[in-house]
Amino acid sequence: VSGASISSAEIQLFGSRQSERPLNAVVSLQNLTRLIQDGNCPQLDANNFANHMASIYLVDDFGDKGAANTFSTLAILENHLQRYENAYSYIDRYLTLRPQNVQGKLMKLQFALLTGREGEYETLLNDLRIQEARGNLSERERQTLSLYLGDGP
């Protein structure tokens, strides 16, 4: 990807060969997302790419389309693009596949806040507080949660 210009038509081919499981290598998607985040892929129209990924993955029958990490990676991409509704939708799908994942819940907490879903935000915050009280959060996860609680790390 790096160094070569990528046309809109080429973006549309990305993930189109196997409609049941469009991207088999989550690592490739993660690497491309990092390149976009770092500004090392200016030849790719990131919004066009994200729109194409949304047409594939933000569908009702998403369950078999990709690994859970596909959805969390696309949430990260959408967050980078400040498209928080899509980021929220991706992380919601991720949590459907990995419902107890604390990192996913922390991401959803942030996206719920950014999209004005106050009820969902409060529910997630309470759930994470309970998990913290039970000792189910790592030190890093506790530090992240503390940012929402106003306690500081």
mmCIF file with all atom_site columns, C-alpha atoms in Angstrom:
data_model
loop_
_atom_site.group_PDB
_atom_site.id
_atom_site.type_symbol
_atom_site.label_atom_id
_atom_site.label_alt_id
_atom_site.label_comp_id
_atom_site.label_asym_id
_atom_site.label_entity_id
_atom_site.label_seq_id
_atom_site.pdbx_PDB_ins_code
_atom_site.Cartn_x
_atom_site.Cartn_y
_atom_site.Cartn_z
_atom_site.occupancy
_atom_site.B_iso_or_equiv
_atom_site.pdbx_formal_charge
_atom_site.auth_seq_id
_atom_site.auth_comp_id
_atom_site.auth_asym_id
_atom_site.auth_atom_id
_atom_site.pdbx_PDB_model_num
ATOM 1   C CA . VAL A 1 1   ? 0.000   0.000   0.000  1.00 0.00 ? 1   VAL A CA 1
ATOM 2   C CA . SER A 1 2   ? 2.715   2.434   0.988  1.00 0.00 ? 2   SER A CA 1
ATOM 3   C CA . GLY A 1 3   ? 3.996   4.568   -1.904 1.00 0.00 ? 3   GLY A CA 1
ATOM 4   C CA . ALA A 1 4   ? 1.476   3.621   -4.586 1.00 0.00 ? 4   ALA A CA 1
ATOM 5   C CA . SER A 1 5   ? -1.613  5.614   -5.473 1.00 0.00 ? 5   SER A CA 1
ATOM 6   C CA . ILE A 1 6   ? -4.864  3.761   -4.757 1.00 0.00 ? 6   ILE A CA 1
ATOM 7   C CA . SER A 1 7   ? -7.854  4.519   -6.951 1.00 0.00 ? 7   SER A CA 1
ATOM 8   C CA . SER A 1 8   ? -11.476 4.484   -5.855 1.00 0.00 ? 8   SER A CA 1
ATOM 9   C CA . ALA A 1 9   ? -12.048 1.432   -8.055 1.00 0.00 ? 9   ALA A CA 1
ATOM 10  C CA . GLU A 1 10  ? -9.206  -0.404  -6.317 1.00 0.00 ? 10  GLU A CA 1
ATOM 11  C CA . ILE A 1 11  ? -10.691 0.434   -2.919 1.00 0.00 ? 11  ILE A CA 1
ATOM 12  C CA . GLN A 1 12  ? -13.969 -1.138  -4.057 1.00 0.00 ? 12  GLN A CA 1
ATOM 13  C CA . LEU A 1 13  ? -12.092 -4.378  -4.792 1.00 0.00 ? 13  LEU A CA 1
ATOM 14  C CA . PHE A 1 14  ? -10.769 -4.562  -1.233 1.00 0.00 ? 14  PHE A CA 1
ATOM 15  C CA . GLY A 1 15  ? -12.620 -7.376  0.500  1.00 0.00 ? 15  GLY A CA 1
ATOM 16  C CA . SER A 1 16  ? -14.808 -8.188  -2.521 1.00 0.00 ? 16  SER A CA 1
ATOM 17  C CA . ARG A 1 17  ? -13.409 -11.587 -3.469 1.00 0.00 ? 17  ARG A CA 1
ATOM 18  C CA . GLN A 1 18  ? -15.073 -13.583 -0.682 1.00 0.00 ? 18  GLN A CA 1
ATOM 19  C CA . SER A 1 19  ? -18.413 -12.111 0.275  1.00 0.00 ? 19  SER A CA 1
ATOM 20  C CA . GLU A 1 20  ? -18.911 -14.536 3.178  1.00 0.00 ? 20  GLU A CA 1
ATOM 21  C CA . ARG A 1 21  ? -15.624 -13.559 4.855  1.00 0.00 ? 21  ARG A CA 1
ATOM 22  C CA . PRO A 1 22  ? -14.320 -10.455 3.031  1.00 0.00 ? 22  PRO A CA 1
ATOM 23  C CA . LEU A 1 23  ? -11.039 -10.046 4.940  1.00 0.00 ? 23  LEU A CA 1
ATOM 24  C CA . ASN A 1 24  ? -9.259  -13.130 6.180  1.00 0.00 ? 24  ASN A CA 1
ATOM 25  C CA . ALA A 1 25  ? -6.194  -11.311 7.521  1.00 0.00 ? 25  ALA A CA 1
ATOM 26  C CA . VAL A 1 26  ? -7.117  -8.942  10.336 1.00 0.00 ? 26  VAL A CA 1
ATOM 27  C CA . VAL A 1 27  ? -3.421  -8.079  10.691 1.00 0.00 ? 27  VAL A CA 1
ATOM 28  C CA . SER A 1 28  ? -3.426  -6.488  7.227  1.00 0.00 ? 28  SER A CA 1
ATOM 29  C CA . LEU A 1 29  ? -6.394  -4.322  8.191  1.00 0.00 ? 29  LEU A CA 1
ATOM 30  C CA . GLN A 1 30  ? -4.686  -3.380  11.458 1.00 0.00 ? 30  GLN A CA 1
ATOM 31  C CA . ASN A 1 31  ? -1.509  -2.423  9.599  1.00 0.00 ? 31  ASN A CA 1
ATOM 32  C CA . LEU A 1 32  ? -3.435  -0.340  7.069  1.00 0.00 ? 32  LEU A CA 1
ATOM 33  C CA . THR A 1 33  ? -5.318  1.380   9.902  1.00 0.00 ? 33  THR A CA 1
ATOM 34  C CA . ARG A 1 34  ? -2.010  2.220   11.607 1.00 0.00 ? 34  ARG A CA 1
ATOM 35  C CA . LEU A 1 35  ? -0.634  3.646   8.356  1.00 0.00 ? 35  LEU A CA 1
ATOM 36  C CA . ILE A 1 36  ? -3.720  5.844   8.016  1.00 0.00 ? 36  ILE A CA 1
ATOM 37  C CA . GLN A 1 37  ? -3.542  6.958   11.659 1.00 0.00 ? 37  GLN A CA 1
ATOM 38  C CA . ASP A 1 38  ? 0.136   7.817   11.342 1.00 0.00 ? 38  ASP A CA 1
ATOM 39  C CA . GLY A 1 39  ? -0.416  9.765   8.119  1.00 0.00 ? 39  GLY A CA 1
ATOM 40  C CA . ASN A 1 40  ? 1.773   7.318   6.210  1.00 0.00 ? 40  ASN A CA 1
ATOM 41  C CA . CYS A 1 41  ? -0.807  6.477   3.579  1.00 0.00 ? 41  CYS A CA 1
ATOM 42  C CA . PRO A 1 42  ? -1.764  9.794   1.935  1.00 0.00 ? 42  PRO A CA 1
ATOM 43  C CA . GLN A 1 43  ? -2.388  8.088   -1.390 1.00 0.00 ? 43  GLN A CA 1
ATOM 44  C CA . LEU A 1 44  ? -5.444  6.354   0.098  1.00 0.00 ? 44  LEU A CA 1
ATOM 45  C CA . ASP A 1 45  ? -8.689  8.254   0.548  1.00 0.00 ? 45  ASP A CA 1
ATOM 46  C CA . ALA A 1 46  ? -9.376  7.046   4.090  1.00 0.00 ? 46  ALA A CA 1
ATOM 47  C CA . ASN A 1 47  ? -12.999 8.214   4.099  1.00 0.00 ? 47  ASN A CA 1
ATOM 48  C CA . ASN A 1 48  ? -13.693 6.373   0.847  1.00 0.00 ? 48  ASN A CA 1
ATOM 49  C CA . PHE A 1 49  ? -12.027 3.259   2.263  1.00 0.00 ? 49  PHE A CA 1
ATOM 50  C CA . ALA A 1 50  ? -14.039 3.544   5.504  1.00 0.00 ? 50  ALA A CA 1
ATOM 51  C CA . ASN A 1 51  ? -17.254 3.991   3.509  1.00 0.00 ? 51  ASN A CA 1
ATOM 52  C CA . HIS A 1 52  ? -16.456 0.826   1.572  1.00 0.00 ? 52  HIS A CA 1
ATOM 53  C CA . MET A 1 53  ? -15.738 -1.125  4.763  1.00 0.00 ? 53  MET A CA 1
ATOM 54  C CA . ALA A 1 54  ? -19.026 0.128   6.244  1.00 0.00 ? 54  ALA A CA 1
ATOM 55  C CA . SER A 1 55  ? -20.903 -1.157  3.173  1.00 0.00 ? 55  SER A CA 1
ATOM 56  C CA . ILE A 1 56  ? -19.437 -4.598  3.901  1.00 0.00 ? 56  ILE A CA 1
ATOM 57  C CA . TYR A 1 57  ? -19.472 -4.761  7.702  1.00 0.00 ? 57  TYR A CA 1
ATOM 58  C CA . LEU A 1 58  ? -22.198 -2.433  8.975  1.00 0.00 ? 58  LEU A CA 1
ATOM 59  C CA . VAL A 1 59  ? -24.929 -4.806  7.854  1.00 0.00 ? 59  VAL A CA 1
ATOM 60  C CA . ASP A 1 60  ? -27.513 -6.836  9.738  1.00 0.00 ? 60  ASP A CA 1
ATOM 61  C CA . ASP A 1 61  ? -25.892 -10.221 9.035  1.00 0.00 ? 61  ASP A CA 1
ATOM 62  C CA . PHE A 1 62  ? -22.401 -9.216  10.166 1.00 0.00 ? 62  PHE A CA 1
ATOM 63  C CA . GLY A 1 63  ? -21.736 -12.197 12.450 1.00 0.00 ? 63  GLY A CA 1
ATOM 64  C CA . ASP A 1 64  ? -19.820 -14.380 10.009 1.00 0.00 ? 64  ASP A CA 1
ATOM 65  C CA . LYS A 1 65  ? -18.276 -11.540 7.995  1.00 0.00 ? 65  LYS A CA 1
ATOM 66  C CA . GLY A 1 66  ? -15.189 -11.176 10.130 1.00 0.00 ? 66  GLY A CA 1
ATOM 67  C CA . ALA A 1 67  ? -13.300 -11.921 13.281 1.00 0.00 ? 67  ALA A CA 1
ATOM 68  C CA . ALA A 1 68  ? -14.128 -9.827  16.328 1.00 0.00 ? 68  ALA A CA 1
ATOM 69  C CA . ASN A 1 69  ? -10.875 -7.904  15.892 1.00 0.00 ? 69  ASN A CA 1
ATOM 70  C CA . THR A 1 70  ? -11.985 -6.822  12.424 1.00 0.00 ? 70  THR A CA 1
ATOM 71  C CA . PHE A 1 71  ? -14.786 -4.833  14.054 1.00 0.00 ? 71  PHE A CA 1
ATOM 72  C CA . SER A 1 72  ? -12.594 -3.318  16.783 1.00 0.00 ? 72  SER A CA 1
ATOM 73  C CA . THR A 1 73  ? -10.008 -2.296  14.178 1.00 0.00 ? 73  THR A CA 1
ATOM 74  C CA . LEU A 1 74  ? -12.684 -0.648  12.050 1.00 0.00 ? 74  LEU A CA 1
ATOM 75  C CA . ALA A 1 75  ? -13.934 1.152   15.183 1.00 0.00 ? 75  ALA A CA 1
ATOM 76  C CA . ILE A 1 76  ? -10.405 2.499   15.666 1.00 0.00 ? 76  ILE A CA 1
ATOM 77  C CA . LEU A 1 77  ? -10.301 3.650   12.035 1.00 0.00 ? 77  LEU A CA 1
ATOM 78  C CA . GLU A 1 78  ? -13.671 5.393   12.335 1.00 0.00 ? 78  GLU A CA 1
ATOM 79  C CA . ASN A 1 79  ? -12.599 7.016   15.603 1.00 0.00 ? 79  ASN A CA 1
ATOM 80  C CA . HIS A 1 80  ? -9.505  8.368   13.833 1.00 0.00 ? 80  HIS A CA 1
ATOM 81  C CA . LEU A 1 81  ? -11.772 9.795   11.133 1.00 0.00 ? 81  LEU A CA 1
ATOM 82  C CA . GLN A 1 82  ? -14.033 11.254  13.849 1.00 0.00 ? 82  GLN A CA 1
ATOM 83  C CA . ARG A 1 83  ? -16.981 9.256   12.540 1.00 0.00 ? 83  ARG A CA 1
ATOM 84  C CA . TYR A 1 84  ? -18.239 8.266   15.959 1.00 0.00 ? 84  TYR A CA 1
ATOM 85  C CA . GLU A 1 85  ? -21.601 6.800   14.939 1.00 0.00 ? 85  GLU A CA 1
ATOM 86  C CA . ASN A 1 86  ? -19.819 4.236   12.779 1.00 0.00 ? 86  ASN A CA 1
ATOM 87  C CA . ALA A 1 87  ? -17.210 3.659   15.478 1.00 0.00 ? 87  ALA A CA 1
ATOM 88  C CA . TYR A 1 88  ? -20.035 2.998   17.948 1.00 0.00 ? 88  TYR A CA 1
ATOM 89  C CA . SER A 1 89  ? -21.697 0.562   15.523 1.00 0.00 ? 89  SER A CA 1
ATOM 90  C CA . TYR A 1 90  ? -18.465 -1.361  14.976 1.00 0.00 ? 90  TYR A CA 1
ATOM 91  C CA . ILE A 1 91  ? -17.652 -1.676  18.661 1.00 0.00 ? 91  ILE A CA 1
ATOM 92  C CA . ASP A 1 92  ? -21.235 -2.741  19.335 1.00 0.00 ? 92  ASP A CA 1
ATOM 93  C CA . ARG A 1 93  ? -20.738 -5.575  16.823 1.00 0.00 ? 93  ARG A CA 1
ATOM 94  C CA . TYR A 1 94  ? -17.403 -6.429  18.418 1.00 0.00 ? 94  TYR A CA 1
ATOM 95  C CA . LEU A 1 95  ? -19.085 -6.747  21.814 1.00 0.00 ? 95  LEU A CA 1
ATOM 96  C CA . THR A 1 96  ? -21.777 -8.960  20.311 1.00 0.00 ? 96  THR A CA 1
ATOM 97  C CA . LEU A 1 97  ? -18.947 -11.361 19.464 1.00 0.00 ? 97  LEU A CA 1
ATOM 98  C CA . ARG A 1 98  ? -16.939 -10.742 22.678 1.00 0.00 ? 98  ARG A CA 1
ATOM 99  C CA . PRO A 1 99  ? -19.499 -9.524  25.231 1.00 0.00 ? 99  PRO A CA 1
ATOM 100 C CA . GLN A 1 100 ? -17.214 -9.586  28.282 1.00 0.00 ? 100 GLN A CA 1
ATOM 101 C CA . ASN A 1 101 ? -14.238 -7.803  26.728 1.00 0.00 ? 101 ASN A CA 1
ATOM 102 C CA . VAL A 1 102 ? -13.339 -4.880  28.993 1.00 0.00 ? 102 VAL A CA 1
ATOM 103 C CA . GLN A 1 103 ? -11.320 -2.988  26.380 1.00 0.00 ? 103 GLN A CA 1
ATOM 104 C CA . GLY A 1 104 ? -14.304 -3.164  24.034 1.00 0.00 ? 104 GLY A CA 1
ATOM 105 C CA . LYS A 1 105 ? -16.583 -1.880  26.795 1.00 0.00 ? 105 LYS A CA 1
ATOM 106 C CA . LEU A 1 106 ? -14.210 1.016   27.450 1.00 0.00 ? 106 LEU A CA 1
ATOM 107 C CA . MET A 1 107 ? -14.236 1.871   23.760 1.00 0.00 ? 107 MET A CA 1
ATOM 108 C CA . LYS A 1 108 ? -18.029 1.684   23.677 1.00 0.00 ? 108 LYS A CA 1
ATOM 109 C CA . LEU A 1 109 ? -18.142 3.918   26.764 1.00 0.00 ? 109 LEU A CA 1
ATOM 110 C CA . GLN A 1 110 ? -16.185 6.568   24.868 1.00 0.00 ? 110 GLN A CA 1
ATOM 111 C CA . PHE A 1 111 ? -18.297 6.268   21.722 1.00 0.00 ? 111 PHE A CA 1
ATOM 112 C CA . ALA A 1 112 ? -21.529 6.357   23.748 1.00 0.00 ? 112 ALA A CA 1
ATOM 113 C CA . LEU A 1 113 ? -20.292 9.599   25.308 1.00 0.00 ? 113 LEU A CA 1
ATOM 114 C CA . LEU A 1 114 ? -19.324 11.085  21.943 1.00 0.00 ? 114 LEU A CA 1
ATOM 115 C CA . THR A 1 115 ? -22.644 10.166  20.319 1.00 0.00 ? 115 THR A CA 1
ATOM 116 C CA . GLY A 1 116 ? -24.821 11.409  23.174 1.00 0.00 ? 116 GLY A CA 1
ATOM 117 C CA . ARG A 1 117 ? -26.100 8.023   24.308 1.00 0.00 ? 117 ARG A CA 1
ATOM 118 C CA . GLU A 1 118 ? -26.321 9.035   27.959 1.00 0.00 ? 118 GLU A CA 1
ATOM 119 C CA . GLY A 1 119 ? -28.332 6.023   29.132 1.00 0.00 ? 119 GLY A CA 1
ATOM 120 C CA . GLU A 1 120 ? -25.956 3.597   27.481 1.00 0.00 ? 120 GLU A CA 1
ATOM 121 C CA . TYR A 1 121 ? -22.989 5.532   28.867 1.00 0.00 ? 121 TYR A CA 1
ATOM 122 C CA . GLU A 1 122 ? -24.344 5.263   32.431 1.00 0.00 ? 122 GLU A CA 1
ATOM 123 C CA . THR A 1 123 ? -25.129 1.552   32.027 1.00 0.00 ? 123 THR A CA 1
ATOM 124 C CA . LEU A 1 124 ? -21.625 0.827   30.729 1.00 0.00 ? 124 LEU A CA 1
ATOM 125 C CA . LEU A 1 125 ? -20.025 2.954   33.429 1.00 0.00 ? 125 LEU A CA 1
ATOM 126 C CA . ASN A 1 126 ? -21.924 1.080   36.156 1.00 0.00 ? 126 ASN A CA 1
ATOM 127 C CA . ASP A 1 127 ? -21.019 -2.286  34.625 1.00 0.00 ? 127 ASP A CA 1
ATOM 128 C CA . LEU A 1 128 ? -17.347 -1.312  34.487 1.00 0.00 ? 128 LEU A CA 1
ATOM 129 C CA . ARG A 1 129 ? -17.448 -0.074  38.097 1.00 0.00 ? 129 ARG A CA 1
ATOM 130 C CA . ILE A 1 130 ? -18.832 -3.446  39.173 1.00 0.00 ? 130 ILE A CA 1
ATOM 131 C CA . GLN A 1 131 ? -16.139 -5.272  37.218 1.00 0.00 ? 131 GLN A CA 1
ATOM 132 C CA . GLU A 1 132 ? -13.508 -3.038  38.787 1.00 0.00 ? 132 GLU A CA 1
ATOM 133 C CA . ALA A 1 133 ? -14.853 -3.751  42.289 1.00 0.00 ? 133 ALA A CA 1
ATOM 134 C CA . ARG A 1 134 ? -14.648 -7.478  41.539 1.00 0.00 ? 134 ARG A CA 1
ATOM 135 C CA . GLY A 1 135 ? -11.013 -7.097  40.479 1.00 0.00 ? 135 GLY A CA 1
ATOM 136 C CA . ASN A 1 136 ? -11.704 -7.965  36.836 1.00 0.00 ? 136 ASN A CA 1
ATOM 137 C CA . LEU A 1 137 ? -9.868  -4.984  35.313 1.00 0.00 ? 137 LEU A CA 1
ATOM 138 C CA . SER A 1 138 ? -6.180  -4.778  34.534 1.00 0.00 ? 138 SER A CA 1
ATOM 139 C CA . GLU A 1 139 ? -4.170  -1.841  35.842 1.00 0.00 ? 139 GLU A CA 1
ATOM 140 C CA . ARG A 1 140 ? -4.339  -0.190  32.425 1.00 0.00 ? 140 ARG A CA 1
ATOM 141 C CA . GLU A 1 141 ? -8.118  -0.696  32.231 1.00 0.00 ? 141 GLU A CA 1
ATOM 142 C CA . ARG A 1 142 ? -8.548  0.742   35.746 1.00 0.00 ? 142 ARG A CA 1
ATOM 143 C CA . GLN A 1 143 ? -6.517  3.782   34.748 1.00 0.00 ? 143 GLN A CA 1
ATOM 144 C CA . THR A 1 144 ? -8.633  4.293   31.642 1.00 0.00 ? 144 THR A CA 1
ATOM 145 C CA . LEU A 1 145 ? -11.853 3.917   33.641 1.00 0.00 ? 145 LEU A CA 1
ATOM 146 C CA . SER A 1 146 ? -10.607 6.440   36.202 1.00 0.00 ? 146 SER A CA 1
ATOM 147 C CA . LEU A 1 147 ? -10.583 9.083   33.461 1.00 0.00 ? 147 LEU A CA 1
ATOM 148 C CA . TYR A 1 148 ? -14.372 8.757   33.267 1.00 0.00 ? 148 TYR A CA 1
ATOM 149 C CA . LEU A 1 149 ? -14.784 8.728   37.030 1.00 0.00 ? 149 LEU A CA 1
ATOM 150 C CA . GLY A 1 150 ? -12.699 11.845  37.604 1.00 0.00 ? 150 GLY A CA 1
ATOM 151 C CA . ASP A 1 151 ? -10.366 10.038  40.047 1.00 0.00 ? 151 ASP A CA 1
ATOM 152 C CA . GLY A 1 152 ? -7.195  10.304  37.988 1.00 0.00 ? 152 GLY A CA 1
ATOM 153 C CA . PRO A 1 153 ? -4.851  7.288   37.644 1.00 0.00 ? 153 PRO A CA 1
#
